[in-house]
PDB file of C-alpha atoms in Angstrom:
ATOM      1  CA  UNK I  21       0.000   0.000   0.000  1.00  0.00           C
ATOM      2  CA  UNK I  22       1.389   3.820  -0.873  1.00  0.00           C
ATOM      3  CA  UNK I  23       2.091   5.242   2.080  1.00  0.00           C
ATOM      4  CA  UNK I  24       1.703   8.517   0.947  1.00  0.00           C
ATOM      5  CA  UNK I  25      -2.370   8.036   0.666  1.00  0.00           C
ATOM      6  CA  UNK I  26      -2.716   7.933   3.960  1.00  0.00           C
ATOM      7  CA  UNK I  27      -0.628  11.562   4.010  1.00  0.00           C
ATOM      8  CA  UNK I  28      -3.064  13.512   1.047  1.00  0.00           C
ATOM      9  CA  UNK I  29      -6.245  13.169   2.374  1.00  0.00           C
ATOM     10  CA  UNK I  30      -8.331  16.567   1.298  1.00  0.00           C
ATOM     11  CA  UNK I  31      -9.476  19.138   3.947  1.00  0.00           C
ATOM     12  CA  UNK I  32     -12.821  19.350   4.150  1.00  0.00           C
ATOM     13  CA  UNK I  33     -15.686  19.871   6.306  1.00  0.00           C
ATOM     14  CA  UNK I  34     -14.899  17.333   9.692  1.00  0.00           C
ATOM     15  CA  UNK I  35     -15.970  17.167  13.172  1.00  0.00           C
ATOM     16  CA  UNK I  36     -14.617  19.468  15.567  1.00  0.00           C
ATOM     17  CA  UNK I  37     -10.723  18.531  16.483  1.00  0.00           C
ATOM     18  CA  UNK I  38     -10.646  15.997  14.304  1.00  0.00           C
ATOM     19  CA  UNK I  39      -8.730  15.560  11.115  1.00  0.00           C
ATOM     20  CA  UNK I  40     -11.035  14.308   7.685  1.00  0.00           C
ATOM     21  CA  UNK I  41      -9.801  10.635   7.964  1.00  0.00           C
ATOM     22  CA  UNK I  42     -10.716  10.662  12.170  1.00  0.00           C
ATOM     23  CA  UNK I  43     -13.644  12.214  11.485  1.00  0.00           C
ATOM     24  CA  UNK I  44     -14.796   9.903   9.077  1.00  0.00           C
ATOM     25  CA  UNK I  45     -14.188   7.202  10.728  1.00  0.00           C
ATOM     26  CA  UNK I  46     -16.028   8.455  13.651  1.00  0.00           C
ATOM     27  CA  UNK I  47     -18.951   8.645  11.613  1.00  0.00           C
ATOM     28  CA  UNK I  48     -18.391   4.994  10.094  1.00  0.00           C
ATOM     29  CA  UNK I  49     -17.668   3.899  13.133  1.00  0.00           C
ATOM     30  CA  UNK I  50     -14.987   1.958  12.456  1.00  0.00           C
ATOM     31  CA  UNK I  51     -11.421   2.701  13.185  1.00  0.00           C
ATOM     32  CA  UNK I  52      -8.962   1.534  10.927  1.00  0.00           C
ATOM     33  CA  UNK I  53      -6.116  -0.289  12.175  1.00  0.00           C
ATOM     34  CA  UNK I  54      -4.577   0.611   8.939  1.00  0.00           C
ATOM     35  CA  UNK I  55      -5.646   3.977   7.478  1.00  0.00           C
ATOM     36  CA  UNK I  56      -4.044   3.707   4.078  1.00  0.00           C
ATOM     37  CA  UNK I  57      -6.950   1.748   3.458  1.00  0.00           C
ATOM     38  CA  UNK I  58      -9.419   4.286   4.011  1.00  0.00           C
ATOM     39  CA  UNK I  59      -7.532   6.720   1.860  1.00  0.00           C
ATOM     40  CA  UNK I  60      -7.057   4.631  -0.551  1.00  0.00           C
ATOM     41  CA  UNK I  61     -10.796   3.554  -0.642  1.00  0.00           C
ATOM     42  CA  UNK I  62     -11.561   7.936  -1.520  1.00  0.00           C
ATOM     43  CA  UNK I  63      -8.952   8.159  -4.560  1.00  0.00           C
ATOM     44  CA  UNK I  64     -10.296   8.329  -8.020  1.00  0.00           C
ATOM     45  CA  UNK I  65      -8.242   7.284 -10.361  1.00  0.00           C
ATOM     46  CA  UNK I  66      -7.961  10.949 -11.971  1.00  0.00           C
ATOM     47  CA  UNK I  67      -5.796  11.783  -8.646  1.00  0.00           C
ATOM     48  CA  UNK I  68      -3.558   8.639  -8.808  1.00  0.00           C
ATOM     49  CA  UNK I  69      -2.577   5.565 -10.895  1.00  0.00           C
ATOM     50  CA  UNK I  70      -2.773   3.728  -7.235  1.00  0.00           C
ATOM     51  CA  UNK I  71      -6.502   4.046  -7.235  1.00  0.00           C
ATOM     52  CA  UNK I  72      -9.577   2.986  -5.713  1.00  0.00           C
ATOM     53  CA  UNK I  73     -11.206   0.698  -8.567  1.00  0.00           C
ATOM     54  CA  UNK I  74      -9.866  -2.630  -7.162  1.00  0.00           C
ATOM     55  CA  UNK I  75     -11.465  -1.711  -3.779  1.00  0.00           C
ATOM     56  CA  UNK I  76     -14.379  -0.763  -5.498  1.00  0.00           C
ATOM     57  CA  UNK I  77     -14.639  -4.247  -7.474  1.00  0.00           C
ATOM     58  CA  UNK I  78     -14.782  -6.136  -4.248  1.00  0.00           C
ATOM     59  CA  UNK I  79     -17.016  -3.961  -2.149  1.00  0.00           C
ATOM     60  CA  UNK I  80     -19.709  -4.137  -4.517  1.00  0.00           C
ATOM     61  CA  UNK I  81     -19.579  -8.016  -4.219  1.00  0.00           C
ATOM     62  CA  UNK I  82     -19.320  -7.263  -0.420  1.00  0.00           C
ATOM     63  CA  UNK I  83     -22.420  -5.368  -0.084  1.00  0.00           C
ATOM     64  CA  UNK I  84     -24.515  -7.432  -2.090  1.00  0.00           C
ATOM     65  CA  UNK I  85     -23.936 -10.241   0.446  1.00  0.00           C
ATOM     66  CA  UNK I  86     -24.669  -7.827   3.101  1.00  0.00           C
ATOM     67  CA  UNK I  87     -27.845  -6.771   1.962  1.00  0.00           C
ATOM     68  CA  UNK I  88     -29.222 -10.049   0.444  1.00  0.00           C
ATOM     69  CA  UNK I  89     -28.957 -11.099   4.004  1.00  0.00           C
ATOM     70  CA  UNK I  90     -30.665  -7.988   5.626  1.00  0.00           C
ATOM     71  CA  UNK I  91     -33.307  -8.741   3.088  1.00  0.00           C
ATOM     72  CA  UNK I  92     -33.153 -12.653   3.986  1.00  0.00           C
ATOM     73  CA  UNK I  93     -34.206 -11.690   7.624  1.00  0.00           C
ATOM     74  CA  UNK I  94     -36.156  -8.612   7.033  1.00  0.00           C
ATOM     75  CA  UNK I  95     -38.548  -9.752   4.280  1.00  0.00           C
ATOM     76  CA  UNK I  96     -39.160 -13.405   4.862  1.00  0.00           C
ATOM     77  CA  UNK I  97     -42.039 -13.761   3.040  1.00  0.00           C
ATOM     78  CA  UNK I  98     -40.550 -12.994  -0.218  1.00  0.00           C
ATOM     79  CA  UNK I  99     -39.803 -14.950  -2.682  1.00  0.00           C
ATOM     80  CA  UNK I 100     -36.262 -15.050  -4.429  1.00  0.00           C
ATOM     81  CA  UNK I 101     -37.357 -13.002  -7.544  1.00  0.00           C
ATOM     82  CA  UNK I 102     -39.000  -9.680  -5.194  1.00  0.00           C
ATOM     83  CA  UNK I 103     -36.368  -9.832  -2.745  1.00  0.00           C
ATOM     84  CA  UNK I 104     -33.451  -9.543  -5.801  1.00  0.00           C
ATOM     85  CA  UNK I 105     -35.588  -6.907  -7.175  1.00  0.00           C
ATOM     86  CA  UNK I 106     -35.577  -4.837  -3.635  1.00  0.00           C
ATOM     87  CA  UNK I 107     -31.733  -5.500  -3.550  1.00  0.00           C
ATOM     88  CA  UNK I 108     -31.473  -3.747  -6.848  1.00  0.00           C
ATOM     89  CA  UNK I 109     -33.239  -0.695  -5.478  1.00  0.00           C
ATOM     90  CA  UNK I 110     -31.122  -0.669  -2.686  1.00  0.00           C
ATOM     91  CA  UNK I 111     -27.339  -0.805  -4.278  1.00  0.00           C
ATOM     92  CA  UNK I 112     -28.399   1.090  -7.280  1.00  0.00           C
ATOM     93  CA  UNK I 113     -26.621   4.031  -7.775  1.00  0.00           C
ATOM     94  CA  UNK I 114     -29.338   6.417  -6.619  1.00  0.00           C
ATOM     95  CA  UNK I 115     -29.163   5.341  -3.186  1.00  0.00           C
ATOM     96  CA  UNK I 116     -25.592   4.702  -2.386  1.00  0.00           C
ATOM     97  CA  UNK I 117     -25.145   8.349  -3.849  1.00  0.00           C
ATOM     98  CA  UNK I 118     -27.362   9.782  -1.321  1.00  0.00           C
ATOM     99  CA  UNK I 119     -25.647   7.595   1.690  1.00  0.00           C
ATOM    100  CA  UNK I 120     -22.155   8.995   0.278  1.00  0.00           C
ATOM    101  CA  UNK I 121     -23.476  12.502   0.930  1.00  0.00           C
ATOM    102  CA  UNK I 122     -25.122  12.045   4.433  1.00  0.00           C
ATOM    103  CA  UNK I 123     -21.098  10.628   5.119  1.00  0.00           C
ATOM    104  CA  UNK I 124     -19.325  13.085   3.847  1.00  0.00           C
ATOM    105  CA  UNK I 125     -17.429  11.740   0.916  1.00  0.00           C
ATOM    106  CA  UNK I 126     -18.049  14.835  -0.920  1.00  0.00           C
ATOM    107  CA  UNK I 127     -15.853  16.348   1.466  1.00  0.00           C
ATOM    108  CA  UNK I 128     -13.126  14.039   1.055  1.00  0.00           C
ATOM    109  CA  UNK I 129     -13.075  12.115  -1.900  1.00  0.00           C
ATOM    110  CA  UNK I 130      -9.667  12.740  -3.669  1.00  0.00           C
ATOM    111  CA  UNK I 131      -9.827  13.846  -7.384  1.00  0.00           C
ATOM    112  CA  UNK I 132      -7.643  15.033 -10.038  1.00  0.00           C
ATOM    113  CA  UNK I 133      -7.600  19.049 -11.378  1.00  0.00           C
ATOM    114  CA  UNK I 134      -9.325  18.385 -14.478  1.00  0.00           C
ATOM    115  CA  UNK I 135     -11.889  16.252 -12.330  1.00  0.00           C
ATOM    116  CA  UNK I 136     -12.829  18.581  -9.513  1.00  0.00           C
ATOM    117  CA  UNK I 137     -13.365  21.537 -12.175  1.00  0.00           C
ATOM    118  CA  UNK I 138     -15.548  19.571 -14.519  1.00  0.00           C
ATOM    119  CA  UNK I 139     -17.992  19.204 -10.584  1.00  0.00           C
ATOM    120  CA  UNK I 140     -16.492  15.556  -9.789  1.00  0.00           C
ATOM    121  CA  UNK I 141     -16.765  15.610  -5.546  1.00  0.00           C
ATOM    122  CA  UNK I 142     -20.683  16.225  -6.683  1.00  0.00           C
ATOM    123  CA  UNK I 143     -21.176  13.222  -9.354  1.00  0.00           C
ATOM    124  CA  UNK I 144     -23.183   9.962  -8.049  1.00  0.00           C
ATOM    125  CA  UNK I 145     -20.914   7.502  -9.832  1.00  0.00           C
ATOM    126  CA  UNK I 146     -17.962   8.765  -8.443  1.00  0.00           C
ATOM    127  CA  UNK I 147     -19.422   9.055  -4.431  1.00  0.00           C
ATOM    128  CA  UNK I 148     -21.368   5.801  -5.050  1.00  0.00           C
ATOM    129  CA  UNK I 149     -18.414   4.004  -6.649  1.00  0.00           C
ATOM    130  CA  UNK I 150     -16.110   5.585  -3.564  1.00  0.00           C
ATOM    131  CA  UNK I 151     -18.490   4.075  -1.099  1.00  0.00           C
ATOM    132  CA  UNK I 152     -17.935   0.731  -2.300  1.00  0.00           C
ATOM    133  CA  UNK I 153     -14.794   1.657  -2.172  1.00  0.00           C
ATOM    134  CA  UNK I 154     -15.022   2.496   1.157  1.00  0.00           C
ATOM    135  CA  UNK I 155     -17.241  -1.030   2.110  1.00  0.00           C
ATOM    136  CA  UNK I 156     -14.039  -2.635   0.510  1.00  0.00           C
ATOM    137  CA  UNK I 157     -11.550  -1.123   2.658  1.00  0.00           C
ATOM    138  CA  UNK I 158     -13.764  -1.911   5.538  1.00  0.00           C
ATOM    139  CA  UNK I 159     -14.016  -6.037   4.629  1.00  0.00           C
ATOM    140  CA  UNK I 160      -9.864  -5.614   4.284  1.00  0.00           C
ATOM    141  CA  UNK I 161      -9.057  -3.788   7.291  1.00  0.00           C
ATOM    142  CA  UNK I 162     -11.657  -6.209   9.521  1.00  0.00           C
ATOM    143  CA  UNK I 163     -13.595  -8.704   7.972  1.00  0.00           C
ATOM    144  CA  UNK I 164     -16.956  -9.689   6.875  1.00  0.00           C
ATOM    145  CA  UNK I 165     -19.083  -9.187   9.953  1.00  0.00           C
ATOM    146  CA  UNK I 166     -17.414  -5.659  10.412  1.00  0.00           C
ATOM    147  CA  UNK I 167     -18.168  -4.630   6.615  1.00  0.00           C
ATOM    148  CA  UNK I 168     -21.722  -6.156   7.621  1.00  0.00           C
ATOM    149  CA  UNK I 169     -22.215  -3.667  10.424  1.00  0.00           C
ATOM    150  CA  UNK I 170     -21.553  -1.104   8.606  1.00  0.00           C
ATOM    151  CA  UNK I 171     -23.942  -1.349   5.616  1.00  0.00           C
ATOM    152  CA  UNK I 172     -26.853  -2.382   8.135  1.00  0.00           C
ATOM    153  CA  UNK I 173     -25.965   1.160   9.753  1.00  0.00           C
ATOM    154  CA  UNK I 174     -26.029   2.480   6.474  1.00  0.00           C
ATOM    155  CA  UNK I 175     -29.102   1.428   5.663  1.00  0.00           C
ATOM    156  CA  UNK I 176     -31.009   2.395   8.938  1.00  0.00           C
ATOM    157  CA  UNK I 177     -32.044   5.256   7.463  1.00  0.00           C
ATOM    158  CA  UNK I 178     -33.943   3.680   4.323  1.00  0.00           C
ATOM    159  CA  UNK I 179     -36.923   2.322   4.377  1.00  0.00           C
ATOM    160  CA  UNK I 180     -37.018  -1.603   3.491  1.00  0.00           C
ATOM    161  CA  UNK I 181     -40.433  -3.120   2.747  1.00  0.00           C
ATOM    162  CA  UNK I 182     -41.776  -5.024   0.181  1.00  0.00           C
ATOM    163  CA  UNK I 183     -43.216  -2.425  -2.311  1.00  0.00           C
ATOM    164  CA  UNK I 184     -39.790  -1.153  -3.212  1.00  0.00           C
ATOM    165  CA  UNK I 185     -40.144  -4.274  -5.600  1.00  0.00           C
ATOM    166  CA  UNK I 186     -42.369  -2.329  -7.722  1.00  0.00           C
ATOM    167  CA  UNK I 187     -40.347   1.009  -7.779  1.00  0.00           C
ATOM    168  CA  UNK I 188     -37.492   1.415 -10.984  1.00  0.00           C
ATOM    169  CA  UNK I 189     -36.271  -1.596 -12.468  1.00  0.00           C
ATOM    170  CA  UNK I 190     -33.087  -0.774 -14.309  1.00  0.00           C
ATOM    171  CA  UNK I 191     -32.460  -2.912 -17.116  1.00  0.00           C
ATOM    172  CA  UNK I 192     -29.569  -5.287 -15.246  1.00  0.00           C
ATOM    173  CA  UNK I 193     -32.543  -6.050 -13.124  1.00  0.00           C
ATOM    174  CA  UNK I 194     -35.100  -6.465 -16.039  1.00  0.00           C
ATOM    175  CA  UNK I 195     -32.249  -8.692 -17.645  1.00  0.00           C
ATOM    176  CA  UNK I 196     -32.256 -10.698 -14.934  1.00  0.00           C
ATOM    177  CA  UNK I 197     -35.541 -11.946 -13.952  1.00  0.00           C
ATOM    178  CA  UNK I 198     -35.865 -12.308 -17.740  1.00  0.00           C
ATOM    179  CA  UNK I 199     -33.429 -15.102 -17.432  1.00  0.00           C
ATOM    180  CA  UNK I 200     -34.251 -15.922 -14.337  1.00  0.00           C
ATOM    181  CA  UNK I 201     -38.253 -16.283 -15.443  1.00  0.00           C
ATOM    182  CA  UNK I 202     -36.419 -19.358 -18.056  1.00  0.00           C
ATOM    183  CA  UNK I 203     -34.435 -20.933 -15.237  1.00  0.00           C
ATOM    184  CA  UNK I 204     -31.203 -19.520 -16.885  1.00  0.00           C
ATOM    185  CA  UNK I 205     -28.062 -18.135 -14.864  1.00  0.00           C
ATOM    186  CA  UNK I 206     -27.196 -14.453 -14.331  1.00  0.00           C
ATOM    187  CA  UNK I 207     -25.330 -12.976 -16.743  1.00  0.00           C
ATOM    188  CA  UNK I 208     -22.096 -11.699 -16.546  1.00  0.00           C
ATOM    189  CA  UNK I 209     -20.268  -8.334 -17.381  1.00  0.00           C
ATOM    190  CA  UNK I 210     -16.588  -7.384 -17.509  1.00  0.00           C
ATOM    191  CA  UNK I 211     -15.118  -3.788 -18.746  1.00  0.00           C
ATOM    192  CA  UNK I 212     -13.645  -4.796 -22.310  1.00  0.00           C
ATOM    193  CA  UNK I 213     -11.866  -1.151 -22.253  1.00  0.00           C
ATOM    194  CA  UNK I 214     -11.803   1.731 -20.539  1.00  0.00           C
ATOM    195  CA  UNK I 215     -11.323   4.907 -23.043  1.00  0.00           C
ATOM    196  CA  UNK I 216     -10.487   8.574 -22.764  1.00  0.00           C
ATOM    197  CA  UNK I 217      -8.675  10.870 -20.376  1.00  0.00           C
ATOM    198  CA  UNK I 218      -9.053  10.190 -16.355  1.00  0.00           C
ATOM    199  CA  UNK I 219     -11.410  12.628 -15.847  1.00  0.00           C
ATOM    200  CA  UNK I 220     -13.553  11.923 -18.643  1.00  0.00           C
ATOM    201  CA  UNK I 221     -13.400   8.006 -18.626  1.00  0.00           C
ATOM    202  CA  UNK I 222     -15.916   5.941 -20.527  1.00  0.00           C
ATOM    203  CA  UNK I 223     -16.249   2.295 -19.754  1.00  0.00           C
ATOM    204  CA  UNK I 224     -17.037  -0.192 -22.731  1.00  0.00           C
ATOM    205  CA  UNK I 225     -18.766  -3.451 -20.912  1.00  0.00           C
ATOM    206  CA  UNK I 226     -19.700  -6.600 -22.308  1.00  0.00           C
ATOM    207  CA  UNK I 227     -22.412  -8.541 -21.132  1.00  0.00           C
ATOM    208  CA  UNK I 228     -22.715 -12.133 -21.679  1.00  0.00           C
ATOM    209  CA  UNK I 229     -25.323 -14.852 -21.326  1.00  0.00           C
ATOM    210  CA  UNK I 230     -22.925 -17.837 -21.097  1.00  0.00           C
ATOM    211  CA  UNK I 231     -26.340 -20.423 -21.674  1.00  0.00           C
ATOM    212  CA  UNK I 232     -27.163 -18.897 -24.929  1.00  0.00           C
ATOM    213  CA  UNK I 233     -23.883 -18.009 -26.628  1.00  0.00           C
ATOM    214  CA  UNK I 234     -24.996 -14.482 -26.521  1.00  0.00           C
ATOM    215  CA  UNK I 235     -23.021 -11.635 -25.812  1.00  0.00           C
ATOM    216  CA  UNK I 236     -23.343  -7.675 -26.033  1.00  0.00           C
ATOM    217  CA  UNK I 237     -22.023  -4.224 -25.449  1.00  0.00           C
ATOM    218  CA  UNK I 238     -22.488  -0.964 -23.957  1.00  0.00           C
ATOM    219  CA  UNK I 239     -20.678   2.644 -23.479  1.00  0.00           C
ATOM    220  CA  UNK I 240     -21.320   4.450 -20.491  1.00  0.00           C
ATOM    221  CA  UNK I 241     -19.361   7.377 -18.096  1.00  0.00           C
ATOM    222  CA  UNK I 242     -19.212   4.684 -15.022  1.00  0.00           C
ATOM    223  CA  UNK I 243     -19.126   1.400 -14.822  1.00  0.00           C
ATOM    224  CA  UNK I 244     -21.923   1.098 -13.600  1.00  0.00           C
ATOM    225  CA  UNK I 245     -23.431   2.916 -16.462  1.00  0.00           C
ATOM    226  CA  UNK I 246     -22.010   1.154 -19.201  1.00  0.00           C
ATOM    227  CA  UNK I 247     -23.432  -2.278 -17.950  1.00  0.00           C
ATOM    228  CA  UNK I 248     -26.696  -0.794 -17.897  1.00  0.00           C
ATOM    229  CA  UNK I 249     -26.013  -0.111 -21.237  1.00  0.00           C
ATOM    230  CA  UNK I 250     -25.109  -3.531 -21.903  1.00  0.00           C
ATOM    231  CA  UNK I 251     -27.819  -4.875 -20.303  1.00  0.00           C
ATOM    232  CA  UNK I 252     -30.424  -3.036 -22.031  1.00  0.00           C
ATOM    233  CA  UNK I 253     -28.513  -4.059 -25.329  1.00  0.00           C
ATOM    234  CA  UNK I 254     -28.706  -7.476 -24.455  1.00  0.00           C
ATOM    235  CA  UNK I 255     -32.689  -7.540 -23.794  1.00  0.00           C
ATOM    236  CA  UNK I 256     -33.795  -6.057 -27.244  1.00  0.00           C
ATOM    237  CA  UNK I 257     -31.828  -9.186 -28.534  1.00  0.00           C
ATOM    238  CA  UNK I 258     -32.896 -11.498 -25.882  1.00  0.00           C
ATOM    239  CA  UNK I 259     -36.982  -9.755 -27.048  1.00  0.00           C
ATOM    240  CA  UNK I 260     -36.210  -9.835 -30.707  1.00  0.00           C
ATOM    241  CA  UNK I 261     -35.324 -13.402 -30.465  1.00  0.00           C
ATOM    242  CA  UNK I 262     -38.432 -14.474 -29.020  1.00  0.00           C
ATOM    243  CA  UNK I 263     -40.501 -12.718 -31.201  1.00  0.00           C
ATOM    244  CA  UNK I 264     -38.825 -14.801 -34.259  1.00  0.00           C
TER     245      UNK I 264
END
C-alpha cells in the first residue's frame, strides 16, 4: 500500500478537532487499524494511478452479500425473484449516492484538477463508486461481519419493505428476472476497455449470457453505467429473439 495516501487526504468539512480521515471514521464507526486503506478507498483514479477501482470491485460483491442477508431476515415472506428486485433498489446508484453525501465523501473524496473543475466531488458515480470503495476497505481492514455492520448502519435510514419491488427496475434487473423467469443463470459483465482521459473516462462493458452463446455491449461514463447499457442491449436481442 502507498504510504503517501494515507498523508493527502483533502481538507474538508470534519468534526470538531478531528482531522477528515478521524472524522470519518467516527462517523463509520470503524477505526482503521490501517488507514491507508481508508484513503485509498476515496482516490479516483484521476488523482492517482494507485486508485480505488480494485477496492471498489470487491465492495460491490461485499455489499450485495450484506444486503441479500438484511433482506433474507427482514422480508421473509418474499420470494427469491421480489427480494433480488428490492436489492437492486437498494445498491443502485441512486441510493448509495445519497448515503455517500449524508457521510461526507463529498468532502473528502480525492480527485484530479481536471476532475474537480468539470464538478467531480458532486457526481453519483464517483461518491457511489467511492463508497464501495469504502465497504471494501472496511471487509480488508476487519472482515466480513465488520463490513456487515456497517452497511446495516447504512441502511437504517432507508426504508425496506416489500413495495420497493415495484419502484425502478433498471435494465440489469429487467435482464435478470428475464433469465431468471427461463431458469437460466445471471449474466455476466466485464469492462472490455476503458477509453479517454481520467477525468472523462468511458467504460465499454460486455455482457454475456454464457447459456445462450450471446453476448453484447455498452458505453457508459461509469461502470456502472455502461453495464446498464449492456444490459439493455442485451434484452432487445434477448426480445427480438423471441418474437422470431
Amino acid at each position: 500500500m502507498n504510504a503517501r495516501l494515507a498523508a493527502q487526504v483533502p481538507l474538508g468539512s470534519a468534526d470538531a478537532g478531528l482531522n477528515p480521515l478521524a472524522a470519518l471514521q467516527k462517523r463509520l464507526q470503524h477505526e482503521f487499524a490501517a488507514p491507508a486503506l481508508l484513503a485509498l478507498a476515496l482516490t479516483h483514479r484521476s488523482f492517482s494511478s494507485d486508485h480505488n477501482e480494485r477496492l471498489e470491485f470487491l465492495g460491490d460483491s461485499v455489499l450485495s452479500l450484506a444486503v441479500s442477508d438484511l433482506l433474507y431476515r427482514q422480508l421473509s415472506e418474499l420470494p427469491e425473484g421480489d427480494l433480488s428486485r428490492v436489492r437492486a433498489n437498494l445498491v443502485r446508484q441512486e441510493t448509495l449516492h445519497l448515503l455517500s453525501v449524508e457521510l461526507g465523501l463529498p468532502d473528502v473524496i480525492r480527485l484530479g484538477e481536471g476532475e474537480v473543475r468539470s464538478g467531480g466531488q458532486k457526481r453519483p458515480s464517483i461518491l457511489a463508486d467511492a463508497l464501495e470503495a469504502v465497504i471494501g476497505a472496511v471487509y480488508l481492514d476487519a472482515g466480513f461481519v465488520a463490513a456487515q455492520n456497517l452497511v446495516q448502519r447504512l441502511f437504517q435510514s432507508v426504508e425496506i419493505n416489500p413495495t420497493m419491488q415495484a419502484i425502478g427496475k433498471d435494465p440489469k434487473t429487467e435482464l435478470q428476472e428475464w433469465l431468471q423467469a427461463r431458469k437460466m443463470k445471471v449474466p455476466m459483465y466485464r469492462v472490455v476497455a476503458t477509453l479517454g482521459a481520467a477525468h472523462k473516462q468511458t467504460f465499454d462493458v460486455e455482457c454475456e449470457v454464457i447459456e445462450l452463446n450471446v453476448a453484447e455491449r455498452g458505453i457508459g461514463g461509469s461502470r456502472r453505467a455502461g453495464e446498464q447499457a449492456a444490459a439493455t442491449a442485451m434484452l432487445q436481442t434477448l426480445k427480438s429473439r423471441t418474437k422470431l
